[in-house]
Structure formats: structure tokens, C-alpha cells
Tab-separated table of C-alpha atoms in Angstrom:
chain	number	residue	atom	x	y	z
A	21	UNK	CA	-199.730	-29.695	94.121
A	22	UNK	CA	-196.374	-27.925	94.220
A	23	UNK	CA	-194.478	-26.614	97.240
A	24	UNK	CA	-191.603	-24.141	96.845
A	25	UNK	CA	-189.423	-23.484	99.868
A	26	UNK	CA	-188.313	-19.845	99.957
A	27	UNK	CA	-186.732	-20.178	103.401
A	28	UNK	CA	-186.674	-22.894	106.048
A	29	UNK	CA	-184.083	-21.974	108.685
A	30	UNK	CA	-184.735	-20.747	112.205
A	31	UNK	CA	-184.077	-17.371	113.795
A	32	UNK	CA	-182.015	-15.087	111.563
A	33	UNK	CA	-181.322	-14.662	107.829
A	34	UNK	CA	-177.786	-15.403	106.661
A	35	UNK	CA	-175.976	-14.886	103.370
A	36	UNK	CA	-176.827	-18.430	102.282
A	37	UNK	CA	-179.953	-19.347	104.285
A	38	UNK	CA	-183.334	-17.703	104.821
A	39	UNK	CA	-185.971	-17.885	107.568
A	40	UNK	CA	-189.401	-19.374	107.022
A	41	UNK	CA	-191.471	-18.679	103.944
A	42	UNK	CA	-192.965	-20.951	101.312
A	43	UNK	CA	-195.298	-20.989	98.338
A	44	UNK	CA	-198.005	-23.611	97.909
A	45	UNK	CA	-199.541	-23.975	94.451
A	46	UNK	CA	-202.744	-25.982	94.659
A	47	UNK	CA	-205.702	-26.116	92.252
A	48	UNK	CA	-204.297	-23.129	90.317
A	49	UNK	CA	-204.124	-21.034	93.491
A	50	UNK	CA	-200.919	-19.642	94.942
A	51	UNK	CA	-200.728	-19.278	98.715
A	52	UNK	CA	-197.842	-17.646	100.584
A	53	UNK	CA	-197.200	-19.262	103.957
A	54	UNK	CA	-195.228	-17.080	106.381
A	55	UNK	CA	-193.195	-14.119	105.191
A	56	UNK	CA	-189.799	-13.731	106.832
A	57	UNK	CA	-187.138	-11.187	105.941
A	58	UNK	CA	-185.964	-11.653	102.363
A	59	UNK	CA	-189.169	-13.252	101.147
A	60	UNK	CA	-189.657	-10.935	98.191
A	61	UNK	CA	-186.052	-11.498	97.070
A	62	UNK	CA	-186.663	-15.249	97.255
A	63	UNK	CA	-189.911	-14.841	95.309
A	64	UNK	CA	-187.954	-13.179	92.513
A	65	UNK	CA	-185.187	-15.783	92.586
A	66	UNK	CA	-187.775	-18.535	92.267
A	67	UNK	CA	-189.730	-16.682	89.553
A	68	UNK	CA	-192.981	-16.518	91.521
A	69	UNK	CA	-195.283	-13.860	90.083
A	70	UNK	CA	-196.168	-11.333	92.782
A	71	UNK	CA	-199.543	-10.640	91.168
A	72	UNK	CA	-200.623	-14.250	91.718
A	73	UNK	CA	-200.349	-13.962	95.515
A	74	UNK	CA	-203.757	-12.976	96.899
A	75	UNK	CA	-203.708	-14.839	100.229
A	76	UNK	CA	-200.937	-14.809	102.845
A	77	UNK	CA	-201.006	-17.024	105.939
A	78	UNK	CA	-198.891	-16.017	108.960
A	79	UNK	CA	-198.397	-18.701	111.608
A	80	UNK	CA	-197.290	-16.485	114.498
A	81	UNK	CA	-195.744	-13.155	115.390
A	82	UNK	CA	-192.108	-14.121	115.780
A	83	UNK	CA	-189.907	-12.102	113.459
A	84	UNK	CA	-188.461	-15.020	111.513
A	85	UNK	CA	-191.990	-15.708	110.253
A	86	UNK	CA	-193.394	-12.277	109.389
A	87	UNK	CA	-190.775	-9.490	109.335
A	88	UNK	CA	-190.841	-9.528	105.535
A	89	UNK	CA	-194.560	-8.824	105.373
A	90	UNK	CA	-194.522	-5.012	105.520
A	91	UNK	CA	-191.907	-4.917	102.770
A	92	UNK	CA	-193.980	-7.136	100.518
A	93	UNK	CA	-197.160	-5.149	101.204
A	94	UNK	CA	-195.286	-1.953	100.285
A	95	UNK	CA	-193.774	-3.466	97.143
A	96	UNK	CA	-197.234	-4.466	95.958
A	97	UNK	CA	-198.144	-0.764	96.092
A	98	UNK	CA	-195.044	0.225	94.095
A	99	UNK	CA	-196.022	-2.376	91.497
A	100	UNK	CA	-199.461	-0.701	91.167
A	101	UNK	CA	-201.301	-3.724	92.427
A	102	UNK	CA	-205.068	-3.505	91.957
A	103	UNK	CA	-206.180	-6.899	93.293
A	104	UNK	CA	-207.290	-7.344	96.905
A	105	UNK	CA	-204.817	-8.933	99.318
A	106	UNK	CA	-205.989	-11.072	102.246
A	107	UNK	CA	-203.752	-11.697	105.258
A	108	UNK	CA	-204.590	-14.396	107.819
A	109	UNK	CA	-202.704	-14.320	111.097
A	110	UNK	CA	-202.813	-13.906	114.874
A	111	UNK	CA	-204.662	-11.035	116.492
A	112	UNK	CA	-202.302	-8.064	116.370
A	113	UNK	CA	-201.096	-8.546	112.795
A	114	UNK	CA	-203.394	-5.772	111.558
A	115	UNK	CA	-202.166	-3.308	114.194
A	116	UNK	CA	-198.512	-4.035	113.402
A	117	UNK	CA	-198.833	-3.608	109.642
A	118	UNK	CA	-201.183	-0.614	109.703
A	119	UNK	CA	-198.987	1.213	112.232
A	120	UNK	CA	-196.013	0.903	109.883
A	121	UNK	CA	-198.099	2.039	106.914
A	122	UNK	CA	-199.492	5.006	108.862
A	123	UNK	CA	-196.183	6.232	110.262
A	124	UNK	CA	-194.493	5.932	106.876
A	125	UNK	CA	-197.466	7.489	105.070
A	126	UNK	CA	-197.470	4.476	102.750
A	127	UNK	CA	-201.100	3.471	102.395
A	128	UNK	CA	-201.864	0.813	99.818
A	129	UNK	CA	-203.653	1.485	96.556
A	130	UNK	CA	-205.372	-1.897	96.706
A	131	UNK	CA	-207.761	-3.546	99.138
A	132	UNK	CA	-205.893	-4.896	102.168
A	133	UNK	CA	-207.963	-7.238	104.342
A	134	UNK	CA	-206.894	-8.817	107.624
A	135	UNK	CA	-208.425	-11.981	109.058
A	136	UNK	CA	-207.220	-12.122	112.645
A	137	UNK	CA	-207.156	-15.436	114.479
A	138	UNK	CA	-207.734	-16.053	118.174
A	139	UNK	CA	-209.327	-19.470	118.505
A	140	UNK	CA	-207.528	-22.339	120.197
A	141	UNK	CA	-209.662	-24.761	118.185
A	142	UNK	CA	-209.218	-25.694	114.544
A	143	UNK	CA	-211.402	-23.523	112.287
A	144	UNK	CA	-212.000	-22.937	108.587
A	145	UNK	CA	-210.419	-19.609	107.589
A	146	UNK	CA	-210.620	-19.792	103.788
A	147	UNK	CA	-212.866	-21.652	101.383
A	148	UNK	CA	-213.772	-21.409	97.734
A	149	UNK	CA	-215.071	-23.910	95.196
A	150	UNK	CA	-211.749	-25.774	94.962
A	151	UNK	CA	-209.763	-25.353	98.201
A	152	UNK	CA	-210.441	-25.260	101.942
A	153	UNK	CA	-207.949	-24.003	104.553
A	154	UNK	CA	-208.176	-24.783	108.284
A	155	UNK	CA	-206.004	-23.797	111.214
A	156	UNK	CA	-203.953	-26.330	113.157
A	157	UNK	CA	-203.476	-25.030	116.720
A	158	UNK	CA	-199.837	-25.451	117.692
A	159	UNK	CA	-197.889	-25.293	120.943
A	160	UNK	CA	-195.322	-22.510	121.017
A	161	UNK	CA	-194.220	-19.559	123.148
A	162	UNK	CA	-196.783	-17.253	121.523
A	163	UNK	CA	-200.164	-17.934	119.936
A	164	UNK	CA	-199.404	-20.047	116.849
A	165	UNK	CA	-201.309	-21.873	114.127
A	166	UNK	CA	-200.311	-24.294	111.448
A	167	UNK	CA	-202.426	-24.493	108.315
A	168	UNK	CA	-204.154	-27.414	106.613
A	169	UNK	CA	-204.767	-26.955	102.879
A	170	UNK	CA	-207.302	-29.359	101.390
A	171	UNK	CA	-208.269	-29.800	97.766
A	172	UNK	CA	-211.959	-30.366	97.246
A	173	UNK	CA	-212.889	-33.478	95.300
A	174	UNK	CA	-212.970	-32.998	91.542
A	175	UNK	CA	-215.975	-34.121	89.474
A	176	UNK	CA	-215.770	-37.581	87.935
A	177	UNK	CA	-214.294	-37.702	84.432
A	178	UNK	CA	-216.653	-38.416	81.569
A	179	UNK	CA	-216.030	-41.597	79.579
A	180	UNK	CA	-217.028	-40.169	76.212
A	181	UNK	CA	-216.904	-43.516	74.410
A	182	UNK	CA	-219.338	-45.050	76.888
A	183	UNK	CA	-221.647	-42.027	76.927
A	184	UNK	CA	-221.814	-41.899	73.143
A	185	UNK	CA	-222.333	-45.651	72.953
A	186	UNK	CA	-225.520	-45.255	75.023
A	187	UNK	CA	-226.517	-42.201	72.925
A	188	UNK	CA	-226.940	-40.046	76.015
A	189	UNK	CA	-227.799	-36.407	75.320
A	190	UNK	CA	-225.152	-33.811	76.226
A	191	UNK	CA	-227.600	-32.083	78.597
A	192	UNK	CA	-226.993	-34.976	81.040
A	193	UNK	CA	-223.194	-34.731	80.988
A	194	UNK	CA	-222.898	-32.527	84.075
A	195	UNK	CA	-225.275	-34.765	85.996
A	196	UNK	CA	-223.099	-37.743	85.086
A	197	UNK	CA	-219.904	-35.955	86.159
A	198	UNK	CA	-221.622	-35.222	89.477
A	199	UNK	CA	-221.874	-38.979	90.048
A	200	UNK	CA	-225.497	-39.641	89.098
A	201	UNK	CA	-226.792	-42.766	87.346
A	202	UNK	CA	-228.716	-42.281	84.096
A	203	UNK	CA	-232.059	-43.781	83.109
A	204	UNK	CA	-232.394	-44.330	79.359
A	205	UNK	CA	-235.619	-43.878	77.416
A	206	UNK	CA	-236.147	-47.661	77.357
A	207	UNK	CA	-236.011	-47.722	81.181
A	208	UNK	CA	-232.534	-49.153	81.570
A	209	UNK	CA	-230.498	-47.630	84.402
A	210	UNK	CA	-226.839	-47.117	83.546
A	211	UNK	CA	-224.662	-46.983	86.643
A	212	UNK	CA	-222.360	-44.024	86.901
A	213	UNK	CA	-219.145	-46.022	87.099
A	214	UNK	CA	-219.871	-47.330	83.593
A	215	UNK	CA	-220.010	-43.770	82.251
A	216	UNK	CA	-217.143	-42.116	84.101
A	217	UNK	CA	-213.568	-42.509	85.277
A	218	UNK	CA	-212.434	-41.838	88.825
A	219	UNK	CA	-211.048	-38.290	89.256
A	220	UNK	CA	-207.501	-37.662	90.403
A	221	UNK	CA	-207.662	-38.050	94.207
A	222	UNK	CA	-207.804	-34.770	96.135
A	223	UNK	CA	-204.568	-33.903	97.925
A	224	UNK	CA	-203.866	-32.105	101.181
A	225	UNK	CA	-200.920	-30.384	102.820
A	226	UNK	CA	-200.239	-29.482	106.438
A	227	UNK	CA	-197.806	-26.761	107.515
A	228	UNK	CA	-196.785	-27.114	111.177
A	229	UNK	CA	-194.198	-24.605	112.362
A	230	UNK	CA	-193.311	-23.558	115.055
A	231	UNK	CA	-194.366	-26.050	117.684
A	232	UNK	CA	-193.288	-28.286	120.502
A	233	UNK	CA	-194.183	-31.972	120.236
A	234	UNK	CA	-197.970	-31.863	120.235
A	235	UNK	CA	-200.118	-34.947	119.737
A	236	UNK	CA	-203.265	-32.784	119.891
A	237	UNK	CA	-202.740	-31.962	116.211
A	238	UNK	CA	-202.899	-35.587	115.102
A	239	UNK	CA	-206.713	-35.837	114.639
A	240	UNK	CA	-206.632	-32.717	112.433
A	241	UNK	CA	-203.875	-33.985	110.123
A	242	UNK	CA	-204.720	-37.694	110.157
A	243	UNK	CA	-203.908	-39.435	106.834
A	244	UNK	CA	-202.323	-36.259	105.471
A	245	UNK	CA	-200.641	-36.534	102.064
A	246	UNK	CA	-197.770	-34.162	102.872
A	247	UNK	CA	-196.766	-32.943	106.329
A	248	UNK	CA	-194.260	-30.121	106.773
A	249	UNK	CA	-193.186	-30.263	110.407
A	250	UNK	CA	-190.548	-28.133	112.069
A	251	UNK	CA	-187.412	-29.883	113.326
A	252	UNK	CA	-185.402	-27.105	114.871
A	253	UNK	CA	-183.156	-29.450	116.835
A	254	UNK	CA	-181.745	-32.938	116.810
A	255	UNK	CA	-182.554	-35.263	119.699
A	256	UNK	CA	-179.161	-34.513	121.259
A	257	UNK	CA	-180.519	-31.000	121.991
A	258	UNK	CA	-183.892	-32.237	123.269
A	259	UNK	CA	-183.508	-30.040	126.366
A	260	UNK	CA	-183.324	-26.922	124.149
A	261	UNK	CA	-186.370	-28.067	122.200
A	262	UNK	CA	-188.384	-28.379	125.394
A	263	UNK	CA	-187.127	-25.039	126.719
A	264	UNK	CA	-187.968	-23.111	123.537
A	265	UNK	CA	-191.111	-25.128	122.639
A	266	UNK	CA	-189.683	-26.462	119.412
A	267	UNK	CA	-189.417	-30.017	118.063
A	268	UNK	CA	-186.634	-32.438	117.261
A	269	UNK	CA	-186.420	-34.412	114.007
A	270	UNK	CA	-187.325	-37.557	115.941
A	271	UNK	CA	-190.422	-35.876	117.406
A	272	UNK	CA	-191.513	-34.613	113.966
A	273	UNK	CA	-191.181	-38.148	112.609
A	274	UNK	CA	-193.244	-39.494	115.508
A	275	UNK	CA	-196.052	-37.070	114.669
A	276	UNK	CA	-195.887	-38.172	111.019
A	277	UNK	CA	-196.039	-41.831	112.039
A	278	UNK	CA	-198.936	-41.394	114.463
A	279	UNK	CA	-200.936	-39.285	112.002
A	280	UNK	CA	-200.401	-41.851	109.211
A	281	UNK	CA	-198.857	-39.237	106.930
A	282	UNK	CA	-197.759	-40.322	103.473
A	283	UNK	CA	-194.821	-37.910	103.293
A	284	UNK	CA	-192.880	-35.849	105.848
A	285	UNK	CA	-190.882	-32.716	105.005
A	286	UNK	CA	-188.552	-31.396	107.697
A	287	UNK	CA	-187.577	-27.742	108.070
A	288	UNK	CA	-186.948	-24.791	110.416
A	289	UNK	CA	-183.456	-26.016	111.193
A	290	UNK	CA	-181.357	-24.324	113.843
A	291	UNK	CA	-178.331	-22.769	112.187
A	292	UNK	CA	-176.072	-24.432	114.761
A	293	UNK	CA	-175.995	-27.509	112.508
A	294	UNK	CA	-173.694	-27.561	109.482
A	295	UNK	CA	-175.169	-30.712	107.936
A	296	UNK	CA	-178.956	-30.923	107.605
A	297	UNK	CA	-178.710	-34.540	106.406
A	298	UNK	CA	-178.485	-35.402	110.103
A	299	UNK	CA	-182.152	-34.437	110.448
A	300	UNK	CA	-183.228	-36.934	107.799
A	301	UNK	CA	-181.090	-39.667	109.318
A	302	UNK	CA	-182.647	-39.138	112.745
A	303	UNK	CA	-186.230	-38.930	111.458
A	304	UNK	CA	-185.848	-41.987	109.205
A	305	UNK	CA	-185.345	-44.226	112.245
A	306	UNK	CA	-189.010	-43.528	113.068
A	307	UNK	CA	-190.649	-42.650	109.732
A	308	UNK	CA	-189.100	-43.688	106.397
A	309	UNK	CA	-190.701	-41.231	103.939
A	310	UNK	CA	-188.630	-38.166	104.849
A	311	UNK	CA	-187.667	-35.235	102.644
A	312	UNK	CA	-185.552	-32.246	103.634
A	313	UNK	CA	-186.677	-28.710	102.907
A	314	UNK	CA	-184.002	-26.314	101.720
A	315	UNK	CA	-184.061	-22.791	100.335
A	316	UNK	CA	-185.119	-22.751	96.682
A	317	UNK	CA	-186.135	-26.401	96.667
A	318	UNK	CA	-189.462	-27.418	95.099
A	319	UNK	CA	-191.566	-30.529	95.618
A	320	UNK	CA	-194.377	-31.715	93.348
A	321	UNK	CA	-196.978	-34.171	94.572
């Protein structure tokens, strides 16, 4: 599982920082999460292949999270994209994008599908044979969702030496990988754990931005492997966090601690701060496993 931060600063793009957008590579799928201004430039800088992006998840309709979307949709057309594109986001995202396409007479030459979200409860919005994606209802000034990406469990790995030692026919291999015991012709039952190795444990990732401190999300992200949680402010500006329905680094760390997360990544920093190391220092007083997002930075888990 690899996470590439394209942008992780709040509000406005600057010459050296970008608003929110990131790429999650999981089970050979590439998901784009939020799409602020400058996203396609950042995609090129980080050598992400545009053609691999088939699913885009938009958390909410504040400009620093989706103003780059129409540009990317249009660029896909210029690149003669043929593959369908699916966009998941709040109700209204379809109207916004289609209005811009209509008034600019710039209709796509590929299938463009919108999956609009309205529920205040967590729901499955994408699922295939390897990955499941659920919403994480957040608490912000407009309707907002985080996203939980979950790998599905892989089949068990065949222990070829053991299988061949018992002279088991290859037609049973899939059954064994599915976790079944095998009965030999002489009646002996060979337990599955003697024929297989444990698979690599399935991983999961939670994206939670933008949001005020919100313990309601904890049951959804409990025991998460990697939690990205916004930390727009430091605790010294707690009053601004409450006013704007954002979180402090300390509050993000508290959510990580209470949800039993293995790893916390902080991001969505206010540009008022010159040194983002202050966010890690504050969060580490509550939760020790803290990483800092930054533009162009990648994490592999």
C-alpha cells in the first residue's frame, strides 16, 4: 500500500505548497482522493500515469479540495481517454462539473459517471474483488465525508513442498488456498495450516479531512493501519479550530489513540505556520507513531 501526497495544505495554493490531493495505490488500483487546484501538475511531477486513475473521491465541495477536478476531467479528453471515469462526491458535484462542460462545449469522449453522496451514515460506495471503500461521515461546515479503503483478505499461500509430499492433485489447489482441509484417498484429513502459509495481512487506510474533532468516527476506523487526519491548527489556535470546524494536531492524535490506529499521518496545515514540525511535536505528546504529510512525499506500508 503506497500513499503519495500531491498536496496537503489548507485554503490556497502557493508557489511552494499545494492544497489537498493524494494518490492511494492499493492492490494494484490507483485512487485519487480530492483534487485541488494544481493536482494534474502534481500528478506529472510525481510521475503518476493519468490513464491509471479510474476512480476519484471528493470529500466535500470546498474549493481547496475539488477546484482542480474540471481541469483534470478536461485533460483526460485532450489525452483521448477511452476508459470510464467514476467520481464519488457530495450531491451537487455532478451539476458543478456538467455545467462547466456544457458552457464550455467540452463534453468528454469517455464515460463519465457520478456517484453522489447524501447519507449521514457510513456506507459502501465502491467494491470489487480486492478492495472495498466506505464513507466516514465527518463534521465540517458543509456536508463532508472521509473515506475508508480496505483490502480484502488474500487467499492463503500454497506450501508446494507440503502439497507435493502428500501427493495431492492440482485440482484441489484452489480449494486449499481457500482455506479448506483435504481428505486423502486413505481417509486421512490434512489440516489446511499444514498445506498453506498465512497470507500477507490485509491493510486499510482512512482519509479524514476536513473535520472538527469527532469521536463518532472512531467505531468506523477502529484498529486502522494508517490514519490520515487533518490538523489545520495547533492547540494554541484551538478557538479557530472550533470556529471553522477543523482539528488541531493534539485532537488528531487523540482520535488516533482512541481508535487504536497503528500509524497517524497529519496534514491540511494552515499556511500561517512556517514550521510543520510543530504539528508532529504536539501530536507526539498524545500518540507516538506520527508522520507528517508534505507535498511530493510518499509513504509505503
